[in-house]
Coordinates of C-alpha atoms and ligand atoms in Angstrom, one line a residue:
X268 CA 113.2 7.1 -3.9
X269 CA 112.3 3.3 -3.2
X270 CA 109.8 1.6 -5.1
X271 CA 107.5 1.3 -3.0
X272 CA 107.1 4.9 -2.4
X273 CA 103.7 6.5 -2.3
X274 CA 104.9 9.6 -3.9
X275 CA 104.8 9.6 -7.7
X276 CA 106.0 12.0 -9.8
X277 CA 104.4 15.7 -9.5
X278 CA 100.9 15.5 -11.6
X279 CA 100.8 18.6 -13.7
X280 CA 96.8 18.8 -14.4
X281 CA 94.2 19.1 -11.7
X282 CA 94.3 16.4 -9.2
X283 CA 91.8 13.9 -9.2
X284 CA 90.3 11.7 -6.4
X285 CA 92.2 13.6 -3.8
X286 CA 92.4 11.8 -0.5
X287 CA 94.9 10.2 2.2
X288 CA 97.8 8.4 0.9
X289 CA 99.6 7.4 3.8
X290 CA 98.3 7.9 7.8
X291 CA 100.7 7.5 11.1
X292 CA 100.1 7.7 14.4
X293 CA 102.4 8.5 18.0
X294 CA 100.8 8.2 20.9
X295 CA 103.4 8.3 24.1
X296 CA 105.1 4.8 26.0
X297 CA 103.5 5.5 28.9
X298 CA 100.3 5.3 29.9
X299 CA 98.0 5.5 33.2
X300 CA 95.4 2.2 34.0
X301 CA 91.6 4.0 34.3
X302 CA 91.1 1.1 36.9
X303 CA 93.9 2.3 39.0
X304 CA 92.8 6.3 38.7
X305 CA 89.2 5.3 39.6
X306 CA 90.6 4.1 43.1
X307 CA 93.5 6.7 43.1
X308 CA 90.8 9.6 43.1
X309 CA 88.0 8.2 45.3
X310 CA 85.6 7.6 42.6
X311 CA 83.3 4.6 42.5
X312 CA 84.1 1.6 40.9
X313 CA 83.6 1.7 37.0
X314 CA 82.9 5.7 36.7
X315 CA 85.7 5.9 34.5
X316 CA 85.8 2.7 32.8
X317 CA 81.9 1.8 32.2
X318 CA 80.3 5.4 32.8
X319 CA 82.9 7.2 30.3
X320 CA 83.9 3.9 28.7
X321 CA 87.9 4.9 29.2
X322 CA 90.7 1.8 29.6
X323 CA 93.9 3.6 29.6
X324 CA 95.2 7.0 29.2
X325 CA 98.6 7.8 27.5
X326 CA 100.6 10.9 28.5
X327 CA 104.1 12.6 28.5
X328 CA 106.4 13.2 30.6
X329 CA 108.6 17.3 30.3
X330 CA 110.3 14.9 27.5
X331 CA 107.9 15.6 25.1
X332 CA 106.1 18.6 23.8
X333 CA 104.1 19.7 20.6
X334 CA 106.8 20.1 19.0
X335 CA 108.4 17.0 19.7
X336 CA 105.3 14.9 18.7
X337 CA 105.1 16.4 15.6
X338 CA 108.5 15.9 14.8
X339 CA 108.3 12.7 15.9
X340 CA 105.0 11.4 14.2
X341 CA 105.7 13.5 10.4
X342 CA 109.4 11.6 10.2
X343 CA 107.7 8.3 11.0
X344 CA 105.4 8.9 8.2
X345 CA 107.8 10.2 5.8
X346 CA 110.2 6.9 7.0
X347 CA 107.4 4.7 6.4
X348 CA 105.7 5.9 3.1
X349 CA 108.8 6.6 1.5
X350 CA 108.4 10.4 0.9
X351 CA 110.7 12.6 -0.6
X352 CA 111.2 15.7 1.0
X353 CA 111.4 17.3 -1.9
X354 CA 108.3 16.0 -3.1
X355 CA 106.1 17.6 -0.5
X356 CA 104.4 21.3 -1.0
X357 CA 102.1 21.9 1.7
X358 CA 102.2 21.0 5.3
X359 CA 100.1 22.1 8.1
X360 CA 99.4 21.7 11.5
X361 CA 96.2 21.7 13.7
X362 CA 96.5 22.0 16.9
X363 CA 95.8 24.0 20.3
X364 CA 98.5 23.1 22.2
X365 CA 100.5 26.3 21.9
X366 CA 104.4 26.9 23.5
X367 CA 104.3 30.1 21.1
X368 CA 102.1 33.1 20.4
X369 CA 103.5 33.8 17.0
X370 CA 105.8 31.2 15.7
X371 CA 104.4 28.0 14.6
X372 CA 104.7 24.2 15.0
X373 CA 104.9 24.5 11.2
X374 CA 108.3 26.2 11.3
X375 CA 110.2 23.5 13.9
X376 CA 108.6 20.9 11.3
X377 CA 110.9 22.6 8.5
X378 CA 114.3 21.1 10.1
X379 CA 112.6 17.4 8.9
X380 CA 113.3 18.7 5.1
X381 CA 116.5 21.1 5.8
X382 CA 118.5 18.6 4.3
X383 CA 116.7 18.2 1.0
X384 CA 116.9 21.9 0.7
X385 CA 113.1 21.9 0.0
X386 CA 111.7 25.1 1.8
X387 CA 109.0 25.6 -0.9
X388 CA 106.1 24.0 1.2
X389 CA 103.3 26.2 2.1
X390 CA 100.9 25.6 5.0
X391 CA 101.1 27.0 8.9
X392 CA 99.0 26.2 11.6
X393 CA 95.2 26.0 12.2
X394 CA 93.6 25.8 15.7
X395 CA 90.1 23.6 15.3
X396 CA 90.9 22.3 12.0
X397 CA 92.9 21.7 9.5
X398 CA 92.0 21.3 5.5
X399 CA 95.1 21.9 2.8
X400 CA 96.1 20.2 -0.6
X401 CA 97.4 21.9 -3.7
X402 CA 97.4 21.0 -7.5
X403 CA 100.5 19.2 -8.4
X404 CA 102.0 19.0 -4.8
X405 CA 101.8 16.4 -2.0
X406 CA 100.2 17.4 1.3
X407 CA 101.3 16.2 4.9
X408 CA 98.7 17.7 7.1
X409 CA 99.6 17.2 11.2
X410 CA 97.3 17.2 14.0
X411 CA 98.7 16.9 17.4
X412 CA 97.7 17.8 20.7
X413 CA 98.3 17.1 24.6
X414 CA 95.6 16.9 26.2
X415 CA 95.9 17.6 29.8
X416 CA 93.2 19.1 32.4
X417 CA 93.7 20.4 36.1
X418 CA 92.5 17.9 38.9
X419 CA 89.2 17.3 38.6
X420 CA 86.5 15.0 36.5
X421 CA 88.0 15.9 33.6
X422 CA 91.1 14.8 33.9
X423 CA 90.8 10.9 33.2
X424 CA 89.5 12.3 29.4
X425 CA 93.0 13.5 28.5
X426 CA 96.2 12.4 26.4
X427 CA 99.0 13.1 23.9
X428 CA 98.5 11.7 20.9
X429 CA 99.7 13.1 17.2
X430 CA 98.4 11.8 13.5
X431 CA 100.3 13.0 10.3
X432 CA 98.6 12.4 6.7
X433 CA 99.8 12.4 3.5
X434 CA 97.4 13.7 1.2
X435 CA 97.3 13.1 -2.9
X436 CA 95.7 12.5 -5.9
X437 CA 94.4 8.9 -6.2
X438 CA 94.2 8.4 -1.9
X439 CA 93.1 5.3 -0.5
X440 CA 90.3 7.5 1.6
X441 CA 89.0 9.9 -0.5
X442 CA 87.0 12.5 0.3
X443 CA 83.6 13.0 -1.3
X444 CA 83.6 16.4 -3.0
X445 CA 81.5 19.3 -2.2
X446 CA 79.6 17.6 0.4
X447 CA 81.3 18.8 3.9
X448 CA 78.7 20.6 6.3
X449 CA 79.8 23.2 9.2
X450 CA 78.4 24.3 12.0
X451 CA 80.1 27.2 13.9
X452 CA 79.1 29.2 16.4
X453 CA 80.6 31.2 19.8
X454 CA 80.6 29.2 23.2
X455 CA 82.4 29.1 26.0
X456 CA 82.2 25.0 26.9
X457 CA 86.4 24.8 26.6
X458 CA 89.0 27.2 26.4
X459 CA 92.0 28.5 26.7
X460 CA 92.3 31.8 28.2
X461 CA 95.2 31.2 30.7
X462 CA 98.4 31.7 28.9
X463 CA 100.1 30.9 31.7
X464 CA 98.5 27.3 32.3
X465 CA 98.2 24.3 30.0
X466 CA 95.3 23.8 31.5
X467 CA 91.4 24.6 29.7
X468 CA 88.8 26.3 31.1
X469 CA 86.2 23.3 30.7
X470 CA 82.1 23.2 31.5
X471 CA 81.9 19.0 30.6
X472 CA 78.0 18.9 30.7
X473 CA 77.9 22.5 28.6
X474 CA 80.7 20.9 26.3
X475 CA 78.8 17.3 26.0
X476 CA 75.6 19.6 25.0
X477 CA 77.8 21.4 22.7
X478 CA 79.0 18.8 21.1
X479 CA 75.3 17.0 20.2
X480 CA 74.2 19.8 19.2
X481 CA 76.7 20.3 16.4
X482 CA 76.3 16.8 15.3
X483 CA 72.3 17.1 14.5
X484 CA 73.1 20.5 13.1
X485 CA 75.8 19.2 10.8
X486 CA 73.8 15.7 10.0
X487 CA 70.8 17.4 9.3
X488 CA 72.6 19.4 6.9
X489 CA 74.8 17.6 5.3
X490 CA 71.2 15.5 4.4
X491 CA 69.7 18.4 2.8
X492 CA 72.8 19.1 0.9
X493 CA 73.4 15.5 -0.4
X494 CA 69.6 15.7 -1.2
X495 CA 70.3 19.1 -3.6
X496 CA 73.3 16.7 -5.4
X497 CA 71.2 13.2 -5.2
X498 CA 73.4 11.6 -3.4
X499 CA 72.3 9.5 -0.6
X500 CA 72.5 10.5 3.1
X501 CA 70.7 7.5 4.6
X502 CA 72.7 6.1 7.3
X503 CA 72.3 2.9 5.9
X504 CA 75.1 3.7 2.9
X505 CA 78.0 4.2 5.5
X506 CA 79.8 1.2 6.4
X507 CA 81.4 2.9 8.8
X508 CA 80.2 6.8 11.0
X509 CA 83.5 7.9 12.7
X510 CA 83.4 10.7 15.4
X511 CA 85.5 13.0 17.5
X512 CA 85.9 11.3 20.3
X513 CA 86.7 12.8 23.8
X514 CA 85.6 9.6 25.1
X515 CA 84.0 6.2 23.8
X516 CA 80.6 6.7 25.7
X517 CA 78.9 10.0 25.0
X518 CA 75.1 10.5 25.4
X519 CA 72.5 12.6 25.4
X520 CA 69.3 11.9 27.5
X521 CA 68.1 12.6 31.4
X522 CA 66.1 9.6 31.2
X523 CA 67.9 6.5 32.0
X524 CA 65.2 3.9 30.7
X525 CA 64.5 5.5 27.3
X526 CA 68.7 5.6 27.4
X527 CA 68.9 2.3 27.7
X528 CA 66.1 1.5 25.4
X529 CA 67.8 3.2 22.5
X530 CA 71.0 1.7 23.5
X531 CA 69.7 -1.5 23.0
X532 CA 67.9 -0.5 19.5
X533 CA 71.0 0.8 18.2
X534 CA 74.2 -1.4 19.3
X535 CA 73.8 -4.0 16.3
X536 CA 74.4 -0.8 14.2
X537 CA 76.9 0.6 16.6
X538 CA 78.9 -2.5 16.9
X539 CA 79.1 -2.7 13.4
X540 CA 79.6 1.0 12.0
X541 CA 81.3 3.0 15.3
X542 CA 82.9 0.6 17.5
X543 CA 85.5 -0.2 15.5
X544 CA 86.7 3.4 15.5
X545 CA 86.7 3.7 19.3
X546 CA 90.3 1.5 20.1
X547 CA 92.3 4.0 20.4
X548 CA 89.9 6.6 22.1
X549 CA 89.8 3.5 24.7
X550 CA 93.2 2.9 25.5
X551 CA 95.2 6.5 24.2
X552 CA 92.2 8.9 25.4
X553 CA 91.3 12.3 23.6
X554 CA 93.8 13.5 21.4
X555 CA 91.9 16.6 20.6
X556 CA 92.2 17.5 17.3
X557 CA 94.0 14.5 16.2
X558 CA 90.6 12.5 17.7
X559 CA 88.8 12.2 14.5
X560 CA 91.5 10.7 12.5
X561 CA 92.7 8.2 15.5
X562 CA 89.2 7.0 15.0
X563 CA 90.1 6.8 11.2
X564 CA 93.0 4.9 12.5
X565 CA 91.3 2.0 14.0
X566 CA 88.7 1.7 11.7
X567 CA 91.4 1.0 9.0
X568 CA 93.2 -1.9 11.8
X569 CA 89.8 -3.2 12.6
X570 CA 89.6 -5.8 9.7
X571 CA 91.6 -7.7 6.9
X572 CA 92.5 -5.0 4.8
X573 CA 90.7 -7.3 1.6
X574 CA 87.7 -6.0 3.0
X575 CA 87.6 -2.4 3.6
X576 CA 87.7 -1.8 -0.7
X577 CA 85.5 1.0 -1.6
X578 CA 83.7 1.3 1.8
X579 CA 81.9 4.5 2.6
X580 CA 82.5 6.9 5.7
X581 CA 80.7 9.4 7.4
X582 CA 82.9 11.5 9.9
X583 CA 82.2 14.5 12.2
X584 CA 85.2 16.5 13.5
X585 CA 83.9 18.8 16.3
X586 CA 86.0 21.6 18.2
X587 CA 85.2 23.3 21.1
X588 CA 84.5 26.7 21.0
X589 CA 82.8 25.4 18.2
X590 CA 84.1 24.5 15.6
X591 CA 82.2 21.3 13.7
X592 CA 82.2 19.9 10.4
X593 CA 80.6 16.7 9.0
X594 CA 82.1 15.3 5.3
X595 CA 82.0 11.3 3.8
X596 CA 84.7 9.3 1.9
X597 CA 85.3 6.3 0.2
X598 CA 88.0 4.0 0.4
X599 CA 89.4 3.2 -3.0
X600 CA 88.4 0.1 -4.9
X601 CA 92.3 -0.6 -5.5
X602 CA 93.6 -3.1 -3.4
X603 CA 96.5 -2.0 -3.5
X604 CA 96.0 1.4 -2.5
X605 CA 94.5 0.4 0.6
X606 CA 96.4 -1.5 1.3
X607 CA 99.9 0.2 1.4
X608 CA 97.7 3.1 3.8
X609 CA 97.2 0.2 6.0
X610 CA 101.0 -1.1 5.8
X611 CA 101.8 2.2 7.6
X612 CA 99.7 1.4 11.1
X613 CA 99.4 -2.4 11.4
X614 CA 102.1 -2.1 13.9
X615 CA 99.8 -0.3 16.3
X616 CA 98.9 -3.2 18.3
X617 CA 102.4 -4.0 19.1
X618 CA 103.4 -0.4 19.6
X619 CA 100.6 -0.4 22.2
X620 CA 101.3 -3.7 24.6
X621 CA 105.3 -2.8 24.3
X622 CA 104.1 0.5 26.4
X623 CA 104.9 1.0 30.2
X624 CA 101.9 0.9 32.6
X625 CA 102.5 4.2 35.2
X626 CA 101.0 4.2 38.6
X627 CA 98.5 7.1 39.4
X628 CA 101.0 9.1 42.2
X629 CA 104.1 8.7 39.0
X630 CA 101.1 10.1 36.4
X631 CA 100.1 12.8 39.0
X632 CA 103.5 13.8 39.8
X633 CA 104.4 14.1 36.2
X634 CA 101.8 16.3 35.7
X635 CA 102.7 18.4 38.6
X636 CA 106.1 18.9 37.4
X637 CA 104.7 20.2 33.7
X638 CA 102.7 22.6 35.7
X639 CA 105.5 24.3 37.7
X640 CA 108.4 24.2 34.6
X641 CA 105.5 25.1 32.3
X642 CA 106.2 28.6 30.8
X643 CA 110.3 29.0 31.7
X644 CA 113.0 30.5 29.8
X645 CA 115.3 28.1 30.8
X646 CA 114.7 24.4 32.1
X647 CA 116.4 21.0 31.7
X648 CA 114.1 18.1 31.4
X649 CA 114.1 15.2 33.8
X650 CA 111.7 12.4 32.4
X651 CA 113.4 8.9 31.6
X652 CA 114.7 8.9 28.1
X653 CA 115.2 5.5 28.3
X654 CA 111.7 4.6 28.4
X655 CA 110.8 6.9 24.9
X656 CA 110.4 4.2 21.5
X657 CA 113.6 4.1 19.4
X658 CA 113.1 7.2 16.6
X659 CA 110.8 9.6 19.3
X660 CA 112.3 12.9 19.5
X661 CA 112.5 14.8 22.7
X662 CA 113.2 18.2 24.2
X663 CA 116.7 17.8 25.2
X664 CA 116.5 21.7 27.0
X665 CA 115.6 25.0 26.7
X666 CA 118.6 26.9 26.6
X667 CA 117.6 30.6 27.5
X668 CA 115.1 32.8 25.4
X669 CA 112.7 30.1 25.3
X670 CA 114.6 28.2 22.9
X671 CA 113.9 24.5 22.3
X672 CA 116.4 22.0 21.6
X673 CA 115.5 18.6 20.4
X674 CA 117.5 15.0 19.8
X675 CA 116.2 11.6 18.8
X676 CA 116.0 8.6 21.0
Ligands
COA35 C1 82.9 14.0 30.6 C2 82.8 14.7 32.0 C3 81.8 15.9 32.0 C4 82.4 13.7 33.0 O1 82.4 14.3 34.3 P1 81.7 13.7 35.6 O2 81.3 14.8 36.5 O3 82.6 12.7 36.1 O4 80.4 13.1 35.0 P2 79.3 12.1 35.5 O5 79.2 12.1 37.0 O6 78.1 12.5 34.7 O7 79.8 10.6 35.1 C5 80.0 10.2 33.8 C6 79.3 9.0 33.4 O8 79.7 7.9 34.3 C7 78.6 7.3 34.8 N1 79.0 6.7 36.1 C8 79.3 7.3 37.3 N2 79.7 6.4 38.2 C9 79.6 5.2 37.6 C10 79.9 3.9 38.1 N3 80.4 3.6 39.3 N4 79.8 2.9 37.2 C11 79.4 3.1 35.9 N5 79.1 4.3 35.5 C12 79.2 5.4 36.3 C13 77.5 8.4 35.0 O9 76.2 7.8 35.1 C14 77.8 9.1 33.7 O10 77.2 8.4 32.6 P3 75.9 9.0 31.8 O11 76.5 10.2 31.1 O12 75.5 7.9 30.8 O13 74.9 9.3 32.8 C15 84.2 15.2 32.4 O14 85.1 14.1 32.4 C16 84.7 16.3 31.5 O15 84.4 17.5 31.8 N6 85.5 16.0 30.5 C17 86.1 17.0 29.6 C18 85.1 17.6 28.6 C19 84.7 16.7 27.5 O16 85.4 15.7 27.2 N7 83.6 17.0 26.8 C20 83.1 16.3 25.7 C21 82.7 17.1 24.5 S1 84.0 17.6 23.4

């Protein structure tokens, strides 16, 4: 192992401080302009880009599938932390974008630690979320999704987009312990029903209801159990509130003045505490259950790294259906730390200008030709290989009884 490796030797006590430890993201190299689909599907002017606040929107070609964005995104941040294969226990996936009714993303992830002979690593796959981390082992925890809706409003709120973490002892983000709040409950606002579609079921203004709702449930919660441990809620002692975000402007009221009036009140403390969190969401788009932690994502970018020491967080995770949980962290006080979790994504900016800007008829034809292969035994891929980043792996064919065959770009 290098020295600079995140991955120390296996603790054999309880683990203390347990938190993120290293953080990647993929997002695809391609991506649709929101400007362009506004005029491509007859909407007015701005409905995309100032009513849902949406700039770009990445997606895939039949190149790429859950399994190949996993694949792709955990060997980036096992390349780029420096972790052993061997050193890893536990790996999960969350995600709800499912090629398989029984065997799991988890599995196809295995072939990134064959070599080491390491098949001691527990951890399958969660849809909604995903929580994992064992005494004396390293955690990667994945959460990948692509996001795609039939024609129709929802559409321009989709994307592909996958997040690997390595959890550990001593993270740079640490969770705050026994303070998470949850609020579940049975809806039907998205869902996936069809198993022969890729497509959700989706009621947008029932889901947007949804969605608030959870949040007061789970802030108002979360208050009265930080209250029963005295520690403090107020929103005042989070530098930063980080959300799921399907898109970067959600709200709630009818009435457009009183809207605007709270706007108003509360963008200084937007600007400061949300905003930076929203990049991503901007120009990648919802990457379901990886959302939250894109949001993570550009919060870490969003500043010299000297300054994020020992900030405080408040995030909400929220899954349809529902699924929603509320839980704080601090970032560590070590320099250091933080600052080898940030050396993992500071090449985000770059990775996003080298992508390729895809007119709406390519985007929509793309699309199209998912729908039709979706579900077949056998199928050879067309989408440009060329135009994947080096190290992206991709679905080179499915060779007869569904099987999956990937290479590397
Ligand atoms: C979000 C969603 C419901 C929007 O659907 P829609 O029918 O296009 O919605 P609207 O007509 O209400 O337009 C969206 C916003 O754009 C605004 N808008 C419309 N035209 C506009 C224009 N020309 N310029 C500026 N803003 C405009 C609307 O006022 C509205 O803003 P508001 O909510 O502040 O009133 C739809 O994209 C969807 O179903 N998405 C998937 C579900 C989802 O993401 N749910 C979130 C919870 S997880």
């Amino acid at each position: 192992m290098s020295d600079n490796s995140v991955v120390a030797e296996c603790p054999q006590e309880r683990a203390e401080n347990v938190g993120i430890l290293g953080i990647d993201i993929y997002f695809p190299n391609a991506y649709v302009d929101q400007t362009d689909l506004e005029k491509f599907n007859g909407v007015p002017e701005g409905k995309y880009t100032i009513g849902l606040g949406q700039l770009q929107m990445a997606f895939c070609s039949d190149r790429e599938d859950i399994h190949s964005i996993c694949l792709s995104v955990t060997k980036s941040l096992m390349d780029k932390y420096s972790i052993s294969p061997k050193e890893v226990g536990f790996l999960a996936v969350g995600t709800e974008t499912s090629i398989d009714k029984s065997k799991s993303v988890k599995t196809v992830l295995m072939d990134l630690f064959f070599e080491s002979g390491n098949t001691d690593i527990e951890g399958i796959q969660s849809t909604n979320a995903c929580y994992g981390g064992t005494d004396c082992l390293y955690a990667i925890v994945v959460a990948a999704d692509i996001a795609i809706y039939a024609s129709g409003p929802a559409r321009p709120t989709g994307c592909c987009g996958a997040v690997a973490m390595l959890l550990g002892p001593n993270g740079a983000v640490m969770f705050e312990p026994r303070l998470r709040a949850t609020h579940m409950a049975h809806v039907y606002d998205f869902y996936k029903p069809n198993l022969s579609s890729e497509y959700p079921i989706v009621d947008g203004q029932v889901s947007i209801m949804c969605y608030l709702r959870a949040l007061d449930r789970c802030f108002q919660l979360y208050t009265e159990k930080a209250s029963k441990q005295s520690v403090s809620a107020g929103i005042d002692t989070f530098d930063g509130i980080l959300f799921h975000s399907p898109y970067s402007k959600l709200d709630t009221y009818n009435d457009r003045d009183l809207k605007e009036l709270l706007t108003t009140i509360s963008k200084p403390m937007f600007d400061q505490k949300t905003n930076p969190s929203l990049m991503l969401t901007r120009v990648v788009g919802n990457m379901y259950t990886a959302s939250l932690y894109a949001s993570l994502i550009s919060y870490l970018i969003s500043e010299l790294v000297d300054s994020l020491t020992n900030r405080r967080l408040l995030l909400f995770s929220y899954g349809s259906g529902m699924a929603s949980s509320m839980f704080s962290a601090r970032l560590s006080q070590d320099l250091k730390v933080v600052s080898k979790l940030v050396a993992g994504i500071v090449d985000i900016p770059d990775r996003l200008r080298a992508r390729h800007r895809v007119s709406p008829q390519v985007f929509e034809g793309i699309l199209n030709g998912r729908e039709s292969a979706y579900n077949m035994d056998r199928y050879v891929p067309t989408g440009p290989i060329h135009q994947l980043m080096k190290g992206t792996f991709y679905l080179k064919s499915i060779v007869g009884k569904y099987q999956r065959f990937y290479e590397t770009v």
